[in-house]
XYZ file of C-alpha atoms in Angstrom:
672
model
C 32.666 68.755 38.032
C 30.259 65.847 37.621
C 30.173 66.039 33.820
C 33.139 65.701 31.493
C 34.551 69.023 30.264
C 35.113 69.821 26.595
C 37.606 72.564 27.391
C 41.069 72.326 25.939
C 44.085 74.561 25.614
C 44.956 76.101 22.262
C 48.287 77.866 21.892
C 47.828 80.795 19.532
C 51.449 81.944 19.724
C 54.327 79.696 20.763
C 57.716 80.894 21.973
C 57.516 84.141 20.027
C 60.362 86.597 20.459
C 61.844 89.427 18.449
C 62.831 93.086 18.165
C 61.183 95.905 16.221
C 63.562 98.781 15.569
C 62.914 102.417 14.606
C 63.236 103.537 10.995
C 62.315 100.005 9.895
C 59.060 98.913 8.271
C 58.161 95.292 8.933
C 55.839 93.090 6.895
C 53.956 90.440 8.866
C 53.139 87.479 6.629
C 51.229 84.353 7.439
C 48.245 82.257 6.377
C 44.833 82.857 7.968
C 44.530 81.771 11.631
C 48.291 81.890 12.078
C 48.056 84.421 14.928
C 48.905 87.684 13.123
C 46.092 89.759 14.665
C 46.763 88.296 18.111
C 50.445 89.194 17.872
C 49.647 92.769 16.867
C 47.085 93.148 19.634
C 49.595 91.786 22.140
C 52.226 94.312 21.062
C 49.761 97.197 21.422
C 48.301 96.080 24.763
C 44.849 95.332 23.333
C 44.585 91.614 24.018
C 41.366 90.025 25.208
C 41.440 89.856 28.995
C 40.324 86.195 28.912
C 43.549 85.056 27.247
C 46.315 83.554 29.335
C 49.576 85.320 28.599
C 53.112 84.509 29.651
C 56.228 86.436 28.748
C 57.062 90.135 28.505
C 56.722 92.982 26.045
C 58.847 96.084 26.490
C 59.180 99.443 24.746
C 62.757 100.650 25.161
C 62.983 98.327 28.219
C 59.843 99.900 29.722
C 57.051 97.484 30.613
C 53.371 98.164 30.013
C 52.950 99.238 33.649
C 55.219 102.252 33.105
C 53.280 103.892 30.239
C 50.161 103.529 28.084
C 50.909 101.302 25.074
C 47.428 102.004 23.651
C 48.505 105.610 23.021
C 52.211 105.109 22.431
C 51.319 102.720 19.617
C 48.395 102.733 17.198
C 46.581 99.569 16.120
C 44.679 99.765 12.832
C 42.014 97.083 12.963
C 40.898 95.028 9.980
C 37.268 95.869 10.835
C 35.798 99.157 9.606
C 33.732 100.575 12.483
C 32.621 104.171 11.995
C 29.652 106.456 12.530
C 27.748 106.103 9.279
C 26.267 109.608 9.423
C 29.614 111.415 9.684
C 31.667 112.438 6.682
C 35.231 111.274 6.106
C 36.688 114.647 7.125
C 34.560 114.798 10.278
C 35.649 111.284 11.244
C 39.343 112.087 10.891
C 38.938 115.437 12.648
C 37.245 113.745 15.598
C 39.995 111.127 15.806
C 42.700 113.795 15.645
C 41.090 115.878 18.395
C 40.664 112.860 20.666
C 44.160 111.471 20.156
C 45.723 114.886 20.745
C 49.065 116.217 19.584
C 51.154 114.126 21.971
C 54.674 115.449 22.311
C 54.546 117.664 19.203
C 54.217 120.873 21.204
C 57.039 119.960 23.612
C 59.183 118.837 20.693
C 58.559 122.114 18.887
C 59.454 124.134 21.990
C 62.690 122.181 22.486
C 63.559 122.469 18.804
C 62.964 126.245 18.828
C 65.229 126.613 21.860
C 68.020 124.632 20.192
C 67.675 126.604 16.979
C 68.002 129.874 18.908
C 71.117 128.594 20.660
C 72.650 127.489 17.368
C 71.609 130.652 15.548
C 69.513 128.745 13.005
C 66.635 130.522 11.308
C 64.015 127.927 10.327
C 62.325 127.882 6.967
C 59.046 129.854 7.256
C 56.948 127.178 5.534
C 58.358 124.349 7.638
C 57.994 126.421 10.794
C 54.350 127.177 9.951
C 53.696 123.511 9.232
C 55.179 122.355 12.543
C 53.231 124.959 14.509
C 50.004 123.972 12.744
C 50.477 120.298 13.653
C 51.039 121.206 17.320
C 47.715 123.078 17.690
C 45.255 121.080 19.774
C 41.474 121.194 20.056
C 40.726 122.904 16.728
C 37.806 121.714 14.612
C 40.030 121.409 11.538
C 43.763 120.966 11.205
C 46.435 120.570 8.562
C 47.051 117.016 9.805
C 43.584 116.020 8.623
C 44.092 117.611 5.207
C 47.476 115.927 4.849
C 46.077 112.507 5.780
C 43.165 112.912 3.348
C 45.577 113.818 0.557
C 47.994 110.985 1.224
C 45.322 108.288 1.487
C 43.481 109.504 -1.594
C 40.385 110.446 0.411
C 40.261 114.082 -0.635
C 37.810 113.209 -3.439
C 35.281 111.863 -0.907
C 36.191 114.001 2.110
C 32.712 115.498 2.425
C 30.750 112.307 1.753
C 29.123 110.321 4.596
C 30.788 107.030 5.407
C 27.461 105.191 5.179
C 26.231 101.747 6.127
C 23.501 99.303 5.077
C 20.867 102.050 5.220
C 22.888 105.140 4.246
C 24.649 105.369 0.922
C 28.252 106.388 1.451
C 31.800 105.689 0.374
C 33.103 102.394 -1.030
C 34.561 99.534 0.981
C 38.101 100.368 -0.045
C 37.647 103.971 1.011
C 36.293 102.821 4.381
C 39.480 100.807 4.848
C 41.515 103.944 4.173
C 39.447 105.881 6.716
C 40.206 103.175 9.288
C 43.907 103.605 8.539
C 43.700 107.391 8.537
C 42.057 107.494 11.973
C 45.256 106.242 13.568
C 47.605 108.196 11.321
C 46.157 111.498 12.572
C 47.398 110.749 16.081
C 50.878 111.212 17.531
C 51.671 107.488 17.994
C 55.302 106.537 17.423
C 54.633 102.877 16.606
C 52.016 101.786 14.065
C 50.547 98.285 13.760
C 48.273 97.844 10.751
C 46.221 94.684 10.386
C 45.180 93.737 6.838
C 44.936 97.306 5.558
C 44.761 96.098 1.940
C 41.308 94.514 2.314
C 39.038 96.082 -0.313
C 41.886 98.019 -1.954
C 43.405 97.472 -5.376
C 47.123 96.849 -5.773
C 47.838 100.425 -6.849
C 46.126 101.964 -3.804
C 47.869 99.551 -1.457
C 51.224 100.401 -3.018
C 50.671 104.162 -2.659
C 49.643 103.878 0.994
C 52.577 101.623 1.904
C 54.909 103.918 -0.031
C 53.766 106.889 2.040
C 54.135 104.948 5.276
C 57.647 103.884 4.220
C 58.612 107.521 3.712
C 57.087 108.373 7.090
C 59.096 105.594 8.735
C 62.421 106.645 7.281
C 61.962 110.405 7.705
C 60.315 110.498 11.129
C 62.008 107.378 12.554
C 58.696 105.591 13.154
C 58.314 101.897 13.986
C 55.747 100.193 11.746
C 54.458 96.648 11.339
C 51.937 95.933 8.586
C 50.057 92.680 8.081
C 49.183 91.854 4.466
C 47.709 88.617 3.176
C 48.979 88.550 -0.421
C 50.993 91.698 -1.190
C 52.057 92.225 -4.809
C 55.811 92.146 -5.536
C 56.187 95.926 -5.819
C 54.547 96.393 -2.402
C 56.593 93.559 -0.881
C 59.837 95.220 -1.981
C 59.010 98.392 -0.006
C 59.507 96.652 3.348
C 62.749 96.504 5.275
C 62.074 93.452 7.474
C 59.892 90.360 7.172
C 58.194 88.344 9.910
C 56.837 85.017 8.673
C 54.298 83.572 11.109
C 52.775 80.107 10.757
C 50.886 77.900 13.228
C 51.827 80.307 16.021
C 55.582 80.023 15.371
C 57.880 82.687 13.962
C 59.571 80.995 11.034
C 61.682 84.011 10.105
C 62.232 87.508 11.487
C 64.857 89.661 9.915
C 65.919 91.651 6.847
C 63.995 91.051 3.640
C 67.185 90.387 1.683
C 68.116 87.291 3.733
C 64.821 85.412 3.853
C 65.278 83.547 0.554
C 68.777 82.461 1.656
C 67.243 80.971 4.804
C 64.831 78.777 2.867
C 67.450 77.807 0.314
C 69.581 76.542 3.187
C 66.618 74.361 4.140
C 66.280 73.010 0.565
C 63.546 75.246 -0.865
C 63.942 77.816 -3.616
C 61.548 80.435 -4.925
C 60.957 80.137 -8.709
C 62.009 83.128 -10.797
C 58.515 84.206 -11.864
C 56.914 83.457 -8.520
C 55.953 86.213 -6.118
C 58.130 86.038 -3.019
C 55.219 86.720 -0.663
C 53.194 83.853 -2.157
C 56.208 81.562 -1.935
C 56.772 82.377 1.736
C 53.198 81.527 2.714
C 53.133 78.311 0.696
C 56.530 76.910 1.623
C 55.414 76.248 5.203
C 52.234 74.484 4.044
C 52.332 70.697 3.997
C 50.202 70.665 0.865
C 52.262 73.128 -1.239
C 55.771 72.688 0.125
C 57.075 69.911 -2.144
C 56.914 71.956 -5.373
C 59.678 74.272 -4.087
C 62.185 71.516 -3.243
C 65.251 72.092 -5.447
C 67.831 69.531 -4.139
C 67.337 66.932 -6.853
C 70.115 64.698 -5.531
C 68.324 64.384 -2.212
C 64.906 62.905 -1.561
C 62.232 65.394 -0.502
C 61.313 65.363 3.159
C 58.561 67.471 4.660
C 59.888 70.172 6.962
C 57.364 71.115 9.638
C 56.795 74.607 10.952
C 58.395 73.876 14.370
C 61.451 72.553 12.533
C 61.677 75.737 10.464
C 61.456 77.788 13.673
C 64.249 75.701 15.216
C 66.460 76.088 12.119
C 65.992 79.856 12.236
C 67.668 79.928 15.647
C 70.826 78.528 14.057
C 70.620 80.844 11.034
C 72.939 83.856 11.284
C 70.022 86.324 11.349
C 68.360 84.422 14.180
C 71.599 84.168 16.140
C 72.186 87.907 15.791
C 68.672 88.648 17.063
C 69.104 86.331 20.057
C 72.334 88.138 20.958
C 70.569 91.497 20.802
C 67.747 90.184 22.989
C 70.229 89.272 25.702
C 71.496 92.871 25.901
C 68.922 95.071 27.682
C 68.239 98.503 26.265
C 69.522 101.397 28.342
C 66.460 103.249 29.682
C 68.449 106.444 30.113
C 68.686 106.799 26.332
C 64.920 107.092 26.022
C 63.604 110.598 25.532
C 60.749 111.419 27.961
C 58.449 112.135 25.026
C 59.034 108.765 23.349
C 56.532 106.949 25.598
C 53.105 108.313 26.480
C 52.349 108.446 30.191
C 49.014 110.275 29.872
C 46.042 107.991 29.453
C 44.095 110.342 27.191
C 45.102 112.947 24.657
C 42.792 115.609 26.116
C 41.679 116.793 29.503
C 38.287 115.642 30.772
C 36.682 118.982 29.945
C 38.115 119.003 26.423
C 36.939 115.404 25.941
C 33.424 116.400 26.980
C 33.413 119.284 24.490
C 34.750 117.080 21.687
C 32.255 114.281 22.291
C 29.458 116.811 22.772
C 30.096 118.388 19.372
C 30.163 114.935 17.744
C 26.916 113.806 19.412
C 25.166 117.056 18.502
C 26.188 116.479 14.909
C 24.856 112.904 14.989
C 21.571 114.070 16.507
C 21.252 116.615 13.717
C 21.935 113.960 11.088
C 19.422 111.608 12.789
C 16.815 114.336 13.179
C 14.262 112.211 11.302
C 14.100 109.801 14.240
C 13.207 112.553 16.701
C 10.786 114.187 14.283
C 9.075 110.837 13.769
C 8.813 110.271 17.523
C 7.150 113.657 17.989
C 4.825 112.960 15.049
C 3.960 109.623 16.596
C 3.075 111.358 19.863
C 0.908 113.886 18.031
C -1.018 111.134 16.217
C -1.530 109.139 19.429
C -2.497 112.333 21.243
C -5.151 113.174 18.653
C -6.554 109.658 18.922
C -6.551 109.791 22.729
C -8.246 113.192 22.699
C -11.178 111.778 20.737
C -11.459 108.669 22.943
C -11.285 110.503 26.292
C -13.126 113.635 25.192
C -13.920 115.877 28.179
C -17.563 116.513 27.141
C -18.293 112.824 27.779
C -16.422 112.651 31.112
C -18.339 113.855 34.209
C -16.394 114.090 37.436
C -16.968 114.370 41.160
C -18.166 110.804 41.832
C -16.312 107.561 42.492
C -17.878 105.985 39.419
C -16.296 108.721 37.290
C -12.797 108.011 38.589
C -12.299 104.915 36.433
C -12.404 106.948 33.218
C -9.837 109.448 34.430
C -7.689 106.655 35.840
C -7.766 104.927 32.453
C -6.800 108.141 30.660
C -3.864 108.666 33.034
C -2.716 105.063 32.619
C -2.850 105.306 28.822
C -0.796 108.503 28.917
C 1.747 106.856 31.181
C 2.077 103.831 28.887
C 2.540 106.096 25.872
C 5.323 108.035 27.563
C 6.995 104.801 28.655
C 6.993 103.229 25.199
C 8.218 106.450 23.635
C 11.517 105.915 25.450
C 11.915 102.412 23.990
C 13.717 103.816 20.917
C 16.706 104.547 23.179
C 17.373 100.791 23.246
C 18.006 100.598 19.491
C 19.971 103.856 19.397
C 22.279 102.616 22.148
C 22.953 99.259 20.492
C 23.611 100.936 17.154
C 26.421 103.100 18.544
C 28.079 100.376 20.671
C 30.538 98.895 18.083
C 32.047 102.283 17.268
C 32.049 103.272 20.934
C 33.906 100.116 22.024
C 36.538 100.673 19.361
C 37.126 104.270 20.413
C 37.015 103.374 24.113
C 39.662 100.660 23.722
C 41.853 103.015 21.694
C 41.596 105.592 24.528
C 39.905 108.274 22.445
C 38.019 109.530 25.500
C 36.972 108.351 28.985
C 33.794 106.226 28.743
C 32.001 108.337 31.342
C 32.315 111.453 29.179
C 30.429 109.778 26.339
C 27.737 108.477 28.712
C 27.386 111.872 30.394
C 27.059 113.691 27.072
C 24.419 111.201 25.912
C 22.401 111.706 29.090
C 22.600 115.520 28.907
C 21.634 115.728 25.231
C 18.539 113.587 25.782
C 17.134 115.956 28.432
C 15.776 118.640 26.032
C 14.461 115.890 23.731
C 12.649 114.276 26.648
C 11.247 117.617 27.822
C 9.949 118.446 24.347
C 8.250 115.068 23.861
C 6.652 115.189 27.307
C 5.462 118.759 26.704
C 3.939 117.826 23.336
C 1.848 115.090 24.947
C 0.707 117.099 27.958
C -0.094 120.249 25.955
C -2.183 118.243 23.495
C -4.090 116.050 25.928
C -4.327 117.707 29.334
C -7.241 120.117 28.871
C -8.923 118.198 26.062
C -9.156 115.066 28.217
C -10.577 117.190 31.006
C -8.011 116.884 33.788
C -7.958 119.353 36.688
C -7.788 122.809 35.033
C -5.532 124.453 37.635
C -2.197 125.610 36.063
C -0.234 124.133 38.994
C -1.764 120.697 38.291
C -0.861 121.053 34.613
C 2.805 121.715 35.321
C 2.968 118.988 37.970
C 1.675 116.437 35.468
C 4.251 117.696 32.953
C 6.952 117.236 35.592
C 5.726 113.699 36.345
C 5.713 112.683 32.665
C 9.112 114.297 32.083
C 10.596 112.382 35.029
C 8.973 109.148 33.825
C 10.316 109.654 30.307
C 13.805 110.323 31.657
C 13.600 107.188 33.805
C 12.399 105.086 30.829
C 15.211 106.369 28.596
C 17.792 105.667 31.314
C 16.406 102.150 31.787
C 16.483 101.279 28.090
C 19.929 102.829 27.656
C 21.178 100.603 30.443
C 19.544 97.496 28.928
C 21.055 98.267 25.533
C 24.550 98.697 27.007
C 24.275 95.387 28.879
C 22.544 93.188 26.289
C 24.362 94.602 23.190
C 22.407 92.483 20.681
C 19.296 93.884 18.996
C 17.395 90.576 19.112
C 18.257 89.840 22.736
C 17.622 93.430 23.813
C 14.199 93.598 22.167
C 13.178 90.287 23.718
C 14.464 91.064 27.187
C 13.273 94.668 26.948
C 9.695 93.527 26.443
C 10.115 91.145 29.355
C 11.208 94.031 31.597
C 8.243 96.126 30.457
C 5.848 93.298 31.333
C 7.398 93.019 34.800
C 6.980 96.759 35.287
C 3.356 96.535 34.190
C 2.503 93.617 36.474
C 3.784 95.399 39.570
C 3.027 98.952 38.402
C -0.133 99.284 40.495
C -2.654 99.642 37.662
C -2.983 95.957 36.684
C -3.137 94.597 40.238
C -3.813 97.066 43.112
C -1.469 97.010 46.059
C -4.055 95.403 48.331
C -4.401 92.371 46.030
C -0.681 91.629 45.727
C 0.551 88.650 47.743
C 2.945 89.386 50.629
C 5.839 87.538 49.001
C 5.589 89.807 45.908
C 5.129 93.123 47.684
C 8.858 93.892 47.358
C 8.449 93.840 43.556
C 5.613 96.359 43.846
C 7.794 98.818 45.755
C 10.662 98.175 43.306
C 8.639 99.033 40.197
C 9.424 102.555 38.946
C 6.099 102.749 37.119
C 4.275 102.407 40.431
C 5.700 105.725 41.556
C 4.812 107.349 38.232
C 1.249 106.106 38.591
C 1.089 107.492 42.122
C 2.433 110.885 41.042
C -0.072 111.509 38.241
C -2.997 109.993 40.194
C -2.348 112.036 43.355
C -1.954 115.144 41.206
C -5.390 114.607 39.648
C -7.586 113.129 42.360
C -6.525 115.479 45.145
C -7.651 118.530 43.167
C -10.575 120.642 44.414
C -13.143 119.181 42.033
C -12.695 115.735 43.603
C -13.127 117.136 47.138
C -16.831 116.155 47.438
C -17.764 114.259 50.582
C -17.406 110.519 50.190
C -20.721 108.662 50.500
C -19.330 105.157 49.995
C -19.488 103.339 53.319
C -17.202 100.556 52.111
C -14.239 102.941 51.713
C -13.049 104.985 54.667
C -12.156 108.340 53.120
C -13.257 111.923 53.649
C -13.360 112.915 49.963
C -14.199 111.226 46.693
C -10.654 111.696 45.380
C -9.142 110.091 48.452
C -11.596 107.179 48.146
C -10.556 106.589 44.524
C -6.892 106.579 45.490
C -7.530 104.166 48.353
C -9.451 101.788 46.106
C -6.420 101.621 43.789
C -3.914 101.183 46.637
C -2.215 104.529 45.914
C -0.907 107.298 48.159
C -3.687 109.464 49.624
C -1.798 112.616 50.588
C -0.332 115.470 48.594
C 3.047 114.381 49.933
C 2.689 111.273 47.750
C 3.411 113.310 44.630
C 6.778 114.547 45.883
C 7.740 111.172 47.354
C 6.961 109.574 43.999
C 8.973 112.208 42.115
C 11.900 111.619 44.448
C 11.705 107.877 43.764
C 11.545 108.473 39.995
C 14.596 110.731 40.232
C 16.380 108.045 42.236
C 15.610 105.370 39.631
C 16.806 107.694 36.864
C 20.115 108.322 38.625
C 20.510 104.602 39.391
C 19.930 103.509 35.780
C 22.267 106.215 34.464
C 25.029 105.143 36.873
C 24.563 101.517 35.795
C 24.698 102.680 32.175
C 28.014 104.449 32.782
C 29.449 101.387 34.553
C 28.313 99.096 31.722
C 30.012 101.267 29.105
C 33.163 101.450 31.200
C 33.679 97.814 32.124
C 31.789 95.511 29.741
C 33.490 94.099 26.669
C 32.029 94.030 23.142
C 29.339 91.442 22.507
C 31.322 89.656 19.806
C 34.235 88.984 22.135
C 31.985 87.595 24.857
C 30.133 85.414 22.349
C 33.303 83.990 20.877
C 34.711 83.308 24.339
C 31.621 81.416 25.467
C 31.359 79.563 22.191
C 34.947 78.368 22.119
C 35.001 77.500 25.840
C 38.734 77.107 25.877
C 41.810 78.674 27.374
C 44.129 80.263 24.872
C 47.777 80.707 25.675
C 50.297 83.175 24.329
C 53.975 82.737 25.053
C 56.209 85.520 23.825
C 58.989 87.923 24.524
C 59.016 91.015 22.396
C 61.033 94.174 22.476
C 60.129 97.383 20.679
C 62.937 99.878 20.461
C 61.947 103.462 19.742
C 64.748 105.757 18.760
C 65.370 108.495 21.353
C 63.843 111.723 20.146
C 66.906 113.695 21.278
C 68.748 112.606 18.138
C 65.724 113.353 15.952
C 65.525 116.948 17.163
C 69.007 117.744 15.855
C 67.989 117.292 12.236
C 64.247 117.879 12.411
C 64.113 120.698 9.893
C 65.882 118.770 7.077
C 63.652 115.756 7.752
C 60.496 117.823 7.512
C 61.811 119.482 4.390
C 62.260 116.059 2.775
C 58.806 115.008 3.896
C 57.124 118.092 2.444
C 59.077 117.705 -0.788
C 57.955 114.090 -1.069
C 54.317 114.928 -0.340
C 54.330 117.715 -2.908
C 55.407 115.241 -5.611
C 52.697 112.683 -4.804
């Protein structure tokens, strides 16, 4: 409050209102930064929580509190975020399984009952198709094959999507995969943001043509945002929304938009693309060239003035009249709006995510093989440094060598879990996208990740202990061997949980690596092997007891130095201890009883559970890093003012003529 603030209010959308009707495909036009993506996100309930919003959005007069707009509608983002290791078919299959079948099964049951009452015998092919689309939870489905065929992805269906390091499909094909992910679901309203990016005009035309047929046959509600659509693609749309500077300049049938601008004094040249004309006529720089009233002097018409004139235009007046008449909720079929948050049960979500993560682990097997190889190389080096033939035992002076060998092993196991930081950050963008689109509950993904890392952690810990335990000359008793394996396994699990949590919180590779090393240094300082407990100042003793590595050091040290070979009588007068092993533990400030091992293991287990819970909470509640960065960078409040109504045609009317509609759809698809 003492310094001046640079914050200011920016209105992204201003006084926006309109109606989207079923069986109509709407084109959203507008120059960059006009608010197209924000409008689409608002209509699908995916707005940034930091934005200030006023107004209302209803689906068939139902507010967002009465259903889940994220699943009733589908938002196709302009960013292509996918798992690079998965193929196109696997990506679409995963999306289809997560999104579920929606009301297809209920619709099929109701349709079958009506057909029996009316004595109608359905066509066998259409009946088989409808039953196939209503099957849930299968690895493969006809919906995936149909989507691949329609989007032209069947030629690359079994190719990996790829990224900077993995060679995969082209950029245009990635854009089609992004579109196909949402088309496999049961959403009744589709909002597609810049789906033509990276596509040629022919591909864009074919995709929009298919969506147009889907809209008219299945009574869908679709809005598509395109930057510069070619004329043949523009003519496929039923309605046009022209957005500029946050204002809606026009919203209505495509046939009337040129009449609106001619009434304002602007005419589209004969050989000029209508879409290009619409985006230039509202620009102060390009507007004058379209002025056609030669007897009148040109005067610049601003965007707010265009928006005001639209209210007096007959299309705008008709829309305002319709907005004043509320939609009758009783006409809405129960299946039109989705009231279930997720498309699958929790158990089915776990199985779906588990199969996907197992597949990704298999495709990333090189990482785990390299980690094991790294452990083997370090183990061979450590075996030659701490070779048992050069390590006598039984005296206090011999304890330092064993203590150093244990500490080195502990550090190796700790750093071996550091790779979890990079793996977590790598999967975050795709995870956030799927979480926000309600593919699965966030806790199911976190739980599956934790479970799948357990056998990996056990194998890596076993490789190290099997290689080094007897060669380094630790206590030869089998019980001591397995207790050290248990201690290293618990430490490795704790380290992986810690780095997973840091990756989920920090989100950026640079920040995570920097802060991760800082956390490791803190753990080392108060771990008990750099500074013994007796030398730590009283005001820092809380950090010593809070360091998870301290308990790991206690567990492996107690396991070794309380064995029978360290039970010789202590002859050091300066240390009050009955045995040599107890004297060594006391000199290091460690636990001196066998109970110390189990107390330490309990503490390690507690830290592992704590870090995993924090990891689950971070995945559930934190927003993507890019959104947080942009919010902090802009440091401004953004306001949206709108009133929007989406009307979805009651499915009761659709069920009466479902078979003819599907017949037309199949006939159309067979001719593509």
